[in-house]
GROMACS .gro file of C-alpha atoms in nm:
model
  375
    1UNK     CA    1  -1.389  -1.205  -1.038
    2UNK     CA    2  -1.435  -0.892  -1.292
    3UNK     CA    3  -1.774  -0.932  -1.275
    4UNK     CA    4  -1.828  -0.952  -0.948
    5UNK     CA    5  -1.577  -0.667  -0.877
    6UNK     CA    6  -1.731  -0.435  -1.097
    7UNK     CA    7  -2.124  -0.502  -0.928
    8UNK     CA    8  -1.960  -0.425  -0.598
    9UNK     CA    9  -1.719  -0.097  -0.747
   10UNK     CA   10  -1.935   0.009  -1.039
   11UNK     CA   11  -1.829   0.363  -1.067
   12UNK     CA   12  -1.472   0.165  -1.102
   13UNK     CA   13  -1.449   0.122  -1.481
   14UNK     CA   14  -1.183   0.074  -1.766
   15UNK     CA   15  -1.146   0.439  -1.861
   16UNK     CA   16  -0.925   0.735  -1.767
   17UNK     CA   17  -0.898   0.845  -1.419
   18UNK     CA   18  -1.000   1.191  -1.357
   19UNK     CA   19  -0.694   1.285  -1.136
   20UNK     CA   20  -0.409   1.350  -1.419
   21UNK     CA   21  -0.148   1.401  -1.160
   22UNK     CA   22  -0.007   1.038  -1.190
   23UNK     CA   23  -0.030   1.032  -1.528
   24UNK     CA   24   0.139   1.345  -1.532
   25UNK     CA   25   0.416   1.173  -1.386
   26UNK     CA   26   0.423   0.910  -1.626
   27UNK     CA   27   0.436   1.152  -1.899
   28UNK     CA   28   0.756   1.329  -1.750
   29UNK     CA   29   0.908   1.046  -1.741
   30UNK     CA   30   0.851   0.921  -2.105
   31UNK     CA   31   0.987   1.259  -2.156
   32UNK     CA   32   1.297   1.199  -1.912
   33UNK     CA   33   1.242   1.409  -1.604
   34UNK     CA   34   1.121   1.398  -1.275
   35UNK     CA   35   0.932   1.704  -1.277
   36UNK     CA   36   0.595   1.715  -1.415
   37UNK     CA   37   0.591   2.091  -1.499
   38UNK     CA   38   0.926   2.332  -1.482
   39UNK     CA   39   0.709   2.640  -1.321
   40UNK     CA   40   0.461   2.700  -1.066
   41UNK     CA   41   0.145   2.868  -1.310
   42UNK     CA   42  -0.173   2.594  -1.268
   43UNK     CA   43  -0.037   2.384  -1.026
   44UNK     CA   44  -0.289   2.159  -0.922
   45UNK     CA   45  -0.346   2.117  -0.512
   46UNK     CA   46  -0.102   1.888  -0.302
   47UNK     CA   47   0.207   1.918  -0.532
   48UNK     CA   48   0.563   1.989  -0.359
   49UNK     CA   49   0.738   2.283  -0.582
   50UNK     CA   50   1.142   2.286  -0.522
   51UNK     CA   51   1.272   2.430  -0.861
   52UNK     CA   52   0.981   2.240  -1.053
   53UNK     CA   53   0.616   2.092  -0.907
   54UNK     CA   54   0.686   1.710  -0.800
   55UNK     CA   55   0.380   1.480  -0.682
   56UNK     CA   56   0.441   1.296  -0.345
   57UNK     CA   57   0.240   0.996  -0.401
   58UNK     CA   58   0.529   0.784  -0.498
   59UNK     CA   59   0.692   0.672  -0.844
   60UNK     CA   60   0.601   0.354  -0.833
   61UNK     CA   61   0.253   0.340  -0.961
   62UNK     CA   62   0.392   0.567  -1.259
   63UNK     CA   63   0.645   0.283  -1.330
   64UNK     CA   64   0.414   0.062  -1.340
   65UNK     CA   65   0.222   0.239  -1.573
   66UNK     CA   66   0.519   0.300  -1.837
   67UNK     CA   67   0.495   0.053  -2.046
   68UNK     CA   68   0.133   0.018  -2.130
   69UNK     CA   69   0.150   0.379  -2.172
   70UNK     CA   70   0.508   0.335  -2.399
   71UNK     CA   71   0.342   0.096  -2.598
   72UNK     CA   72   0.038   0.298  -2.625
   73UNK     CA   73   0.220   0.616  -2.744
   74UNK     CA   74   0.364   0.419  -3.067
   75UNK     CA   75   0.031   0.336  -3.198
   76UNK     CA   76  -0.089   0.764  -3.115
   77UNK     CA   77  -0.293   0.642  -2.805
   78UNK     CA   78  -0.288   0.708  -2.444
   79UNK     CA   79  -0.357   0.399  -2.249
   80UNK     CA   80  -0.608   0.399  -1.967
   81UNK     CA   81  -0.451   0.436  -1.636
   82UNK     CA   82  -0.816   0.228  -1.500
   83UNK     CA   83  -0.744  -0.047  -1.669
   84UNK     CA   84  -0.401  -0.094  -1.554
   85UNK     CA   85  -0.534  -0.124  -1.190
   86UNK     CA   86  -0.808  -0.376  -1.269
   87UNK     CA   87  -0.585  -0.544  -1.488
   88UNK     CA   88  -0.295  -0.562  -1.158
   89UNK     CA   89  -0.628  -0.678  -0.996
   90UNK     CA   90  -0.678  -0.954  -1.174
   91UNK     CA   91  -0.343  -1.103  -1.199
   92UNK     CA   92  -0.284  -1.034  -0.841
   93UNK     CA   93  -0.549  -1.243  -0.780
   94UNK     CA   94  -0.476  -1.498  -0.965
   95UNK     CA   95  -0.100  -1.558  -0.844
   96UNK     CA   96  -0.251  -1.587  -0.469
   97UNK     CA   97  -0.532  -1.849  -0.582
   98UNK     CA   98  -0.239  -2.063  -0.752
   99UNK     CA   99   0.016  -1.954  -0.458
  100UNK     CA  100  -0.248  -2.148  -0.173
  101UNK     CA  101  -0.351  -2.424  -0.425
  102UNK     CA  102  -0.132  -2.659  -0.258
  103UNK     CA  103  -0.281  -2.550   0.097
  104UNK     CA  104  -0.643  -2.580   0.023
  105UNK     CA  105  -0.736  -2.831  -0.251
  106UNK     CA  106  -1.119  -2.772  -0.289
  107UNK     CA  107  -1.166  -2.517  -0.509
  108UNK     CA  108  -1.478  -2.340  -0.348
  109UNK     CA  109  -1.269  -2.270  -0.045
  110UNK     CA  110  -0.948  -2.154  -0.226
  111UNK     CA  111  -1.213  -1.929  -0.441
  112UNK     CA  112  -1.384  -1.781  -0.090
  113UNK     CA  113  -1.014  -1.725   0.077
  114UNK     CA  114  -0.907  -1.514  -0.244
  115UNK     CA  115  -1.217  -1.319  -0.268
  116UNK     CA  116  -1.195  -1.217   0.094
  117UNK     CA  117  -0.808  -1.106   0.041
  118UNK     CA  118  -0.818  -0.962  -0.304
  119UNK     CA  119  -1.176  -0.755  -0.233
  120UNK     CA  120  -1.201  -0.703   0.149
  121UNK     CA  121  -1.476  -0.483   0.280
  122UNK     CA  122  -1.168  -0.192   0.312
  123UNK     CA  123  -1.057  -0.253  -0.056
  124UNK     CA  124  -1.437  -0.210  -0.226
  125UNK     CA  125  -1.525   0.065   0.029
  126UNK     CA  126  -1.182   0.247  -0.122
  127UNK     CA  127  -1.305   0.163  -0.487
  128UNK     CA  128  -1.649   0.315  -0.422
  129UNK     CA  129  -1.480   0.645  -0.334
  130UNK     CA  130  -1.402   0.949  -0.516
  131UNK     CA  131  -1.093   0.773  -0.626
  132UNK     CA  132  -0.827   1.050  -0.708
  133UNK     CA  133  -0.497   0.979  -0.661
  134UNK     CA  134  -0.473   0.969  -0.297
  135UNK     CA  135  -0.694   0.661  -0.301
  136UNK     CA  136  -0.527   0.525  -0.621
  137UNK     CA  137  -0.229   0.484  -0.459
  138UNK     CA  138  -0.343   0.293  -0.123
  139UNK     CA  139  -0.532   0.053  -0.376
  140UNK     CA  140  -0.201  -0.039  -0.561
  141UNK     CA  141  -0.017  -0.068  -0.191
  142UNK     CA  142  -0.295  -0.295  -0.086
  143UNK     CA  143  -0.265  -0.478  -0.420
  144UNK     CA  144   0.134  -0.462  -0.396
  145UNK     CA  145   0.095  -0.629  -0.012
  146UNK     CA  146  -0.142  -0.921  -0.180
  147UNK     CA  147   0.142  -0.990  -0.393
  148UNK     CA  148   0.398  -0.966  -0.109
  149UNK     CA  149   0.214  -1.197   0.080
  150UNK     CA  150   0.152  -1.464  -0.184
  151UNK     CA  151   0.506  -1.465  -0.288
  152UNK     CA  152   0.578  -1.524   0.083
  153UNK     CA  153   0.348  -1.840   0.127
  154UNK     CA  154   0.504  -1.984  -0.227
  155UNK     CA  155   0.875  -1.996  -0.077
  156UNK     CA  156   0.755  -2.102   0.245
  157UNK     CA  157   0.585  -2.408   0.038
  158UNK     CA  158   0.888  -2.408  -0.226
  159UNK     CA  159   1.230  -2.280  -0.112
  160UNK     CA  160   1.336  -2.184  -0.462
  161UNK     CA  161   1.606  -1.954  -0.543
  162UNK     CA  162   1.402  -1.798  -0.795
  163UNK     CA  163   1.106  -1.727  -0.564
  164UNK     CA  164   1.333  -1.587  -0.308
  165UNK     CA  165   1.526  -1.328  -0.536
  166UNK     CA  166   1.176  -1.286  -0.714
  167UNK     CA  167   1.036  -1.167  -0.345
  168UNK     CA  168   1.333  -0.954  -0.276
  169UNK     CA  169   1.299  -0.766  -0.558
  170UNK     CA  170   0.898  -0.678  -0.545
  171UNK     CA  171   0.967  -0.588  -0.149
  172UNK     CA  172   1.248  -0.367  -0.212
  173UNK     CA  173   0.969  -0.188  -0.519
  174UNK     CA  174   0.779  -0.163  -0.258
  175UNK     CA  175   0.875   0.174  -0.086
  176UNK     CA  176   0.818   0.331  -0.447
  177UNK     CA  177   0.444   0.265  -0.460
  178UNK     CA  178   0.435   0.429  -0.127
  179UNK     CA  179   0.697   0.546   0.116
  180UNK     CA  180   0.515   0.344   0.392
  181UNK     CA  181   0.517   0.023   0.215
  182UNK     CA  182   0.895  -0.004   0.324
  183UNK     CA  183   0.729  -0.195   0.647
  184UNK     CA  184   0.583  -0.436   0.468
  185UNK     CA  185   0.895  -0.484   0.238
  186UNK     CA  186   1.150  -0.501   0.510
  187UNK     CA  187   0.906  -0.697   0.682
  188UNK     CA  188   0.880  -0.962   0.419
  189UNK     CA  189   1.213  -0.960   0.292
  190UNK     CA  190   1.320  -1.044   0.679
  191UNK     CA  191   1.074  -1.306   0.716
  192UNK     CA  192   1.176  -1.458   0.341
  193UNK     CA  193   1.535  -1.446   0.433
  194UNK     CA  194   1.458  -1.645   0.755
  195UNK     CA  195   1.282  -1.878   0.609
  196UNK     CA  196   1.478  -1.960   0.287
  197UNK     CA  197   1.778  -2.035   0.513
  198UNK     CA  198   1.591  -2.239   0.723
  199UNK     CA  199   1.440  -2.460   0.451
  200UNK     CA  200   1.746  -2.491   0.239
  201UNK     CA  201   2.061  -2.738   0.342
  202UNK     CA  202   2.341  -2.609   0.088
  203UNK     CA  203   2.501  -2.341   0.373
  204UNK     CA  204   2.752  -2.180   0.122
  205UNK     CA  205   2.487  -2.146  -0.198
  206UNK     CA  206   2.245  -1.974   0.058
  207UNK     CA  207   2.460  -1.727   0.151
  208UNK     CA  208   2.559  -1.640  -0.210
  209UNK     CA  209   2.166  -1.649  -0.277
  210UNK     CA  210   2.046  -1.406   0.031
  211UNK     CA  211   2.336  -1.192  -0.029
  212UNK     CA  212   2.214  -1.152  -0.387
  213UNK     CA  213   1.927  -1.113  -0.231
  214UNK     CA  214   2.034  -0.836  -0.015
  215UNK     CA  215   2.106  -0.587  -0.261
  216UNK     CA  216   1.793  -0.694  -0.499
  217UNK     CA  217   1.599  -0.567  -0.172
  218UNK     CA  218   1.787  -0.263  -0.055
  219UNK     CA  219   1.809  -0.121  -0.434
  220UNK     CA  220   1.492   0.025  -0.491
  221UNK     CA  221   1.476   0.203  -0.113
  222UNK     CA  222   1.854   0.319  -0.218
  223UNK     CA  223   1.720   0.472  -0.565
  224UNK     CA  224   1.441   0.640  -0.404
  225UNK     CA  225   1.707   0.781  -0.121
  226UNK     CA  226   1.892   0.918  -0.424
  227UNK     CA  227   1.626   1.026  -0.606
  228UNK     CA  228   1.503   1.204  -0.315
  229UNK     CA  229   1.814   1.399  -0.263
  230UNK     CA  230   1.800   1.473  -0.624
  231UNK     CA  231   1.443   1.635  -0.613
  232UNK     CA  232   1.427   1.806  -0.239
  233UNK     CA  233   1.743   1.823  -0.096
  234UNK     CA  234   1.782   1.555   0.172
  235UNK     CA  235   1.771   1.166   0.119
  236UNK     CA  236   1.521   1.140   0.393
  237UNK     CA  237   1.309   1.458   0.271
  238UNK     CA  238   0.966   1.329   0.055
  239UNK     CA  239   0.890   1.604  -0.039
  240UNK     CA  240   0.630   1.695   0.226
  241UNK     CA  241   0.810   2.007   0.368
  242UNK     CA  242   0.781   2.158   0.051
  243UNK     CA  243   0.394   2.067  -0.004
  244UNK     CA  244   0.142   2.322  -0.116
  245UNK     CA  245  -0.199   2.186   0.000
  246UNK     CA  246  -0.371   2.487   0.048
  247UNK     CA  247  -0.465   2.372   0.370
  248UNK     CA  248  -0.235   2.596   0.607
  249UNK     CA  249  -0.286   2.423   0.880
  250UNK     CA  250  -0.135   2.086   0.764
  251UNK     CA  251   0.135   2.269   0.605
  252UNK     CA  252   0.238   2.376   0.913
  253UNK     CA  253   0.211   2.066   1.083
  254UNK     CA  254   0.461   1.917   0.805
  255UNK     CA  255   0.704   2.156   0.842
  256UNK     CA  256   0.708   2.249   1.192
  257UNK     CA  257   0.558   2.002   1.457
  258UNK     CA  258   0.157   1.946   1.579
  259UNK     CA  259   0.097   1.894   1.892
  260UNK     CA  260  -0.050   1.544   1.854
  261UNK     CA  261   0.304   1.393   1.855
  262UNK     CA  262   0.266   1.450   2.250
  263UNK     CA  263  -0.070   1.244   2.261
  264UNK     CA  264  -0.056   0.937   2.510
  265UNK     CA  265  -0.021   0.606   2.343
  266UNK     CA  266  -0.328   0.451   2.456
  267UNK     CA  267  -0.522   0.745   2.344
  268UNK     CA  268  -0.391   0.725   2.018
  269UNK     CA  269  -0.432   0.392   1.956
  270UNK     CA  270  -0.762   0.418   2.068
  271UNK     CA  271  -0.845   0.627   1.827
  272UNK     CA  272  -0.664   0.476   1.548
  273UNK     CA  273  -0.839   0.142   1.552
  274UNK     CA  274  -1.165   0.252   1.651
  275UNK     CA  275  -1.114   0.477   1.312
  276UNK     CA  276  -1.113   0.156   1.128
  277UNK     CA  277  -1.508   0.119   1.237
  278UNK     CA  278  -1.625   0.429   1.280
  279UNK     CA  279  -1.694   0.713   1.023
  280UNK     CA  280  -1.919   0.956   1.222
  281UNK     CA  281  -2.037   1.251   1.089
  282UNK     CA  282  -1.776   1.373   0.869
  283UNK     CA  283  -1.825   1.667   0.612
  284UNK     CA  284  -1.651   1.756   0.316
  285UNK     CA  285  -1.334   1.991   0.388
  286UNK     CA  286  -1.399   1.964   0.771
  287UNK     CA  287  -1.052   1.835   0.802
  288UNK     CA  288  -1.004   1.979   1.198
  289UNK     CA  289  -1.354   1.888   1.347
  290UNK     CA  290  -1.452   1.625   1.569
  291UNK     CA  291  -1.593   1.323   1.378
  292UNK     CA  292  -1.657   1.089   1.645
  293UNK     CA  293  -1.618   1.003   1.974
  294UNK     CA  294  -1.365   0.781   2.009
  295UNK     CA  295  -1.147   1.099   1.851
  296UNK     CA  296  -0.891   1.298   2.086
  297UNK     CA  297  -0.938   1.651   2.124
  298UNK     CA  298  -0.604   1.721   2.006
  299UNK     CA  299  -0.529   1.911   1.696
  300UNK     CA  300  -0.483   1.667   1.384
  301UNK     CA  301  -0.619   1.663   1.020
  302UNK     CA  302  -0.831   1.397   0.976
  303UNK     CA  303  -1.009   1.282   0.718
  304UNK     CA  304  -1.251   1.017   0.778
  305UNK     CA  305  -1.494   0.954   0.504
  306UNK     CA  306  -1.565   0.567   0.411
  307UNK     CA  307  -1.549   0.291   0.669
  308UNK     CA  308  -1.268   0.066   0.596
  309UNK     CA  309  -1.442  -0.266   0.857
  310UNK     CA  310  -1.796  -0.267   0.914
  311UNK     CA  311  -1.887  -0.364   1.290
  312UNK     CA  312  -1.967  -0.704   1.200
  313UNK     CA  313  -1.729  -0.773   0.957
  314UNK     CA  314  -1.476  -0.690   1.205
  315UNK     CA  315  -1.600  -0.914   1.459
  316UNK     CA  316  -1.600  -1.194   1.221
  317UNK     CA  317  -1.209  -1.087   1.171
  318UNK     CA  318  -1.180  -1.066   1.573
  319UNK     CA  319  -1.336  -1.386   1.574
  320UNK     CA  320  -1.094  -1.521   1.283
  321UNK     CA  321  -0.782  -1.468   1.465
  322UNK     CA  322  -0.890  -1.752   1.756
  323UNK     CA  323  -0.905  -2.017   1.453
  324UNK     CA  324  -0.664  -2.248   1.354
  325UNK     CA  325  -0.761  -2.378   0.999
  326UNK     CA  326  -0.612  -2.698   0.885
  327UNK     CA  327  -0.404  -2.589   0.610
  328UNK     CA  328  -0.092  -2.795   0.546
  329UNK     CA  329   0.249  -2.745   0.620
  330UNK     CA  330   0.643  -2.735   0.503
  331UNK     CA  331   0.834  -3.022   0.684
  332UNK     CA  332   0.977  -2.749   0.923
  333UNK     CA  333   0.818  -2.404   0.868
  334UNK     CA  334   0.430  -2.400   0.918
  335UNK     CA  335   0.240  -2.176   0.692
  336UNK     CA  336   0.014  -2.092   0.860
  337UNK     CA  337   0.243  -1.955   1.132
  338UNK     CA  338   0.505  -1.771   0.909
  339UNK     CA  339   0.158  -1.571   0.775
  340UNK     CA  340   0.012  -1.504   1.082
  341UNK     CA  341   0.398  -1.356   1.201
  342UNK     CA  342   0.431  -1.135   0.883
  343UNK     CA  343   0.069  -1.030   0.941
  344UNK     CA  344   0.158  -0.938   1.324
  345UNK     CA  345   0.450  -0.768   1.256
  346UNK     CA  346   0.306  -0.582   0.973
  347UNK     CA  347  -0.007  -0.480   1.185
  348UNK     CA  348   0.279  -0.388   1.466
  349UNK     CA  349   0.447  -0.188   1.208
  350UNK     CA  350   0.218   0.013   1.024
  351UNK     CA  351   0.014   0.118   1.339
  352UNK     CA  352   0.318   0.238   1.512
  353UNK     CA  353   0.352   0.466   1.241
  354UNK     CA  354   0.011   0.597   1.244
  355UNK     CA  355  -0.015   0.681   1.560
  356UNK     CA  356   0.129   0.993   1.598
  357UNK     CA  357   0.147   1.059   1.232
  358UNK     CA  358   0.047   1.467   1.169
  359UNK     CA  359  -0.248   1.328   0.933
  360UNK     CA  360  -0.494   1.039   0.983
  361UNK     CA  361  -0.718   0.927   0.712
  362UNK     CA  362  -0.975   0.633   0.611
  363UNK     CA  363  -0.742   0.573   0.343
  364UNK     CA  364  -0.451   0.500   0.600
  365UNK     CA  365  -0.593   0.259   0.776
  366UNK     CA  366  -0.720   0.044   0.451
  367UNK     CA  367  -0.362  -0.101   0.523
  368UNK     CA  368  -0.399  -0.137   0.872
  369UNK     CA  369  -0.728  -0.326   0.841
  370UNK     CA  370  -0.599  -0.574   0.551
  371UNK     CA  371  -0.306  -0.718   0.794
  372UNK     CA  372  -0.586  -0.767   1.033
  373UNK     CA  373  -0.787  -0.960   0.786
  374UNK     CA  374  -0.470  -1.171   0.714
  375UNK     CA  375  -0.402  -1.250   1.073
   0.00000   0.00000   0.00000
């Protein structure tokens, strides 16, 4: 899977990424702060500055990163922030081969099935990017919703109390890798819930268990609240009001309204899926130009500059969601159909918030285009 990941992302690699500003986070927090520098001299682009420069990319991938850098730092190393993503890759992928072994027996199929999760067309078109952090981060959420996903289809196969709590904890990380990876967390730990209860006859042990449950969820999305308060203000506040982009435009958007928030729905979802297709003729920097023609004339930044589903790929997925493949079942929950719900609801979910979002970017919709694959 290495191999073949690194023929189709070769610029990939094992080395250092050139973007420091997660790794800058890492660092501050080896060093115990939340801040990654205490004054606004060389602030690099896209940082929020409220009594110290903060990155808005979430704190997750940084916490993930902690301990190979940790263990790193005692020998007099730095440990490279590339490898941790290929190495997430790779055991990603292997938890959701061994998480569908049980469905599909023959090897060759179980091996095709992962491949077209783990490295979908929107995945290796990310990779093959500029990859700073902006696409960093929506390759660990699409990594992060792989692992969602497979812990899903293990407890709808098991009902174990371990794999329950296990997939209440990782959705309620979730929201750190990326505020909008609380959908797909909720999502999952609602759907997990439903279907642990449903599969499991001891009434007064499952209510202890998804109570437990509960709070392993909702503490991660309460630390970030808190954490949030801590750094800008307001619980609810991510720090984009106070984001220095350079781009005034956006800025104002963020902190004061756009008029695309007015833009009728079936416009806007118009031109938010046919964005998953279509690149057209986008420039560098040419944030507030018309791309292509499926676009709405209404002021937005936009950013379209990979294609996330190629035209046929995505009527292979269209094609896809009219199959039933015989995959086997729990004695009362099908598989197959508790997937195909989290995928719908996800898909629901994360286009909602899209639509009328100030900002639209390829990068976005790499999320929007893996539910689709999994439906």
């Amino acid at each position: 899977m290495l191999a073949l990941l690194f023929v189709l992302a070769p610029d990939l690699g094992f080395n250092f990424s050139e973007d420091t500003r997660l790794r800058d986070q890492t660092e501050a927090m080896l060093a115990g702060r939340l801040a990654i520098q205490d004054h606004p001299i060389g602030m690099q682009s896209d940082l929020a500055w409220n009594d110290g420069a903060y990155q808005l990319w979430g704190l997750g991938v940084p916490l993930l990163r902690l301990p190979f850098e940790f263990t790193a730092r005692l020998f007099g190393y730095s440990f490279p922030d590339r490898f941790v993503f290929v190495l997430f890759l790779a055991l990603i992928t292997a938890h959701f081969f061994n998480s569908i072994k049980s469905l599909l027996p023959v090897s060759r199929e179980r091996i095709a099935l992962t491949m077209a999760i783990t490295l979908s067309p929107g995945l290796l078109s990310l990779l093959n990017t500029r990859m700073l952090v902006y696409e960093e981060v929506a390759g660990y959420a699409y990594l992060w919703n792989i692992l969602l996903l497979s812990y899903l289809i293990r407890l709808t196969l098991k009902p174990k109390k371990s794999v329950y709590l296990t997939l209440c904890l990782l959705a309620g990380f979730a929201c750190l890798i990326r505020p909008t990876e609380v959908i797909y967390g909720g999502i999952t730990f609602v759907i997990g819930s439903f279907v642990f209860v449903s599969t499991t006859n001891k009434r007064v042990l499952t209510k202890s268990v998804v109570a437990l449950g509960s709070i392993l969820s909702a503490f991660f999305p309460l630390l970030l609240l808190t954490l949030n308060y801590q750094r800008f203000g307001e619980p609810f506040e991510f720090g984009y009001s106070f984001n220095l982009s350079g781009i005034s435009a956006n800025e104002y958007a963020l902190r004061f309204g756009y008029p695309y928030i007015d833009e009728p729905a079936l416009v806007a979802l118009k031109e938010l899926l046919a964005s998953l297709f279509v690149v057209g003729d986008f420039k560098p920097h040419s944030f507030f130009e018309r791309t292509h023609s499926f676009q709405s004339d209404s002021f937005r930044f936009r950013e379209f500059y990979f294609p996330v589903v190629s035209p046929f790929f995505g009527l292979l997925m269209l094609i896809g969601v009219t199959l039933k493949p015989k995959i086997r079942s729990t004695k009362r929950i099908s598989v197959y159909k508790i997937v195909r719900l989290w995928a719908a609801l996800s898909f629901i979910g994360i286009t909602f918030f899209y639509l009328w979002s100030p900002s639209l970017s390829s990068r976005y919709l790499v999320a929007v285009s893996y539910t689709h694959l999994t439906l």
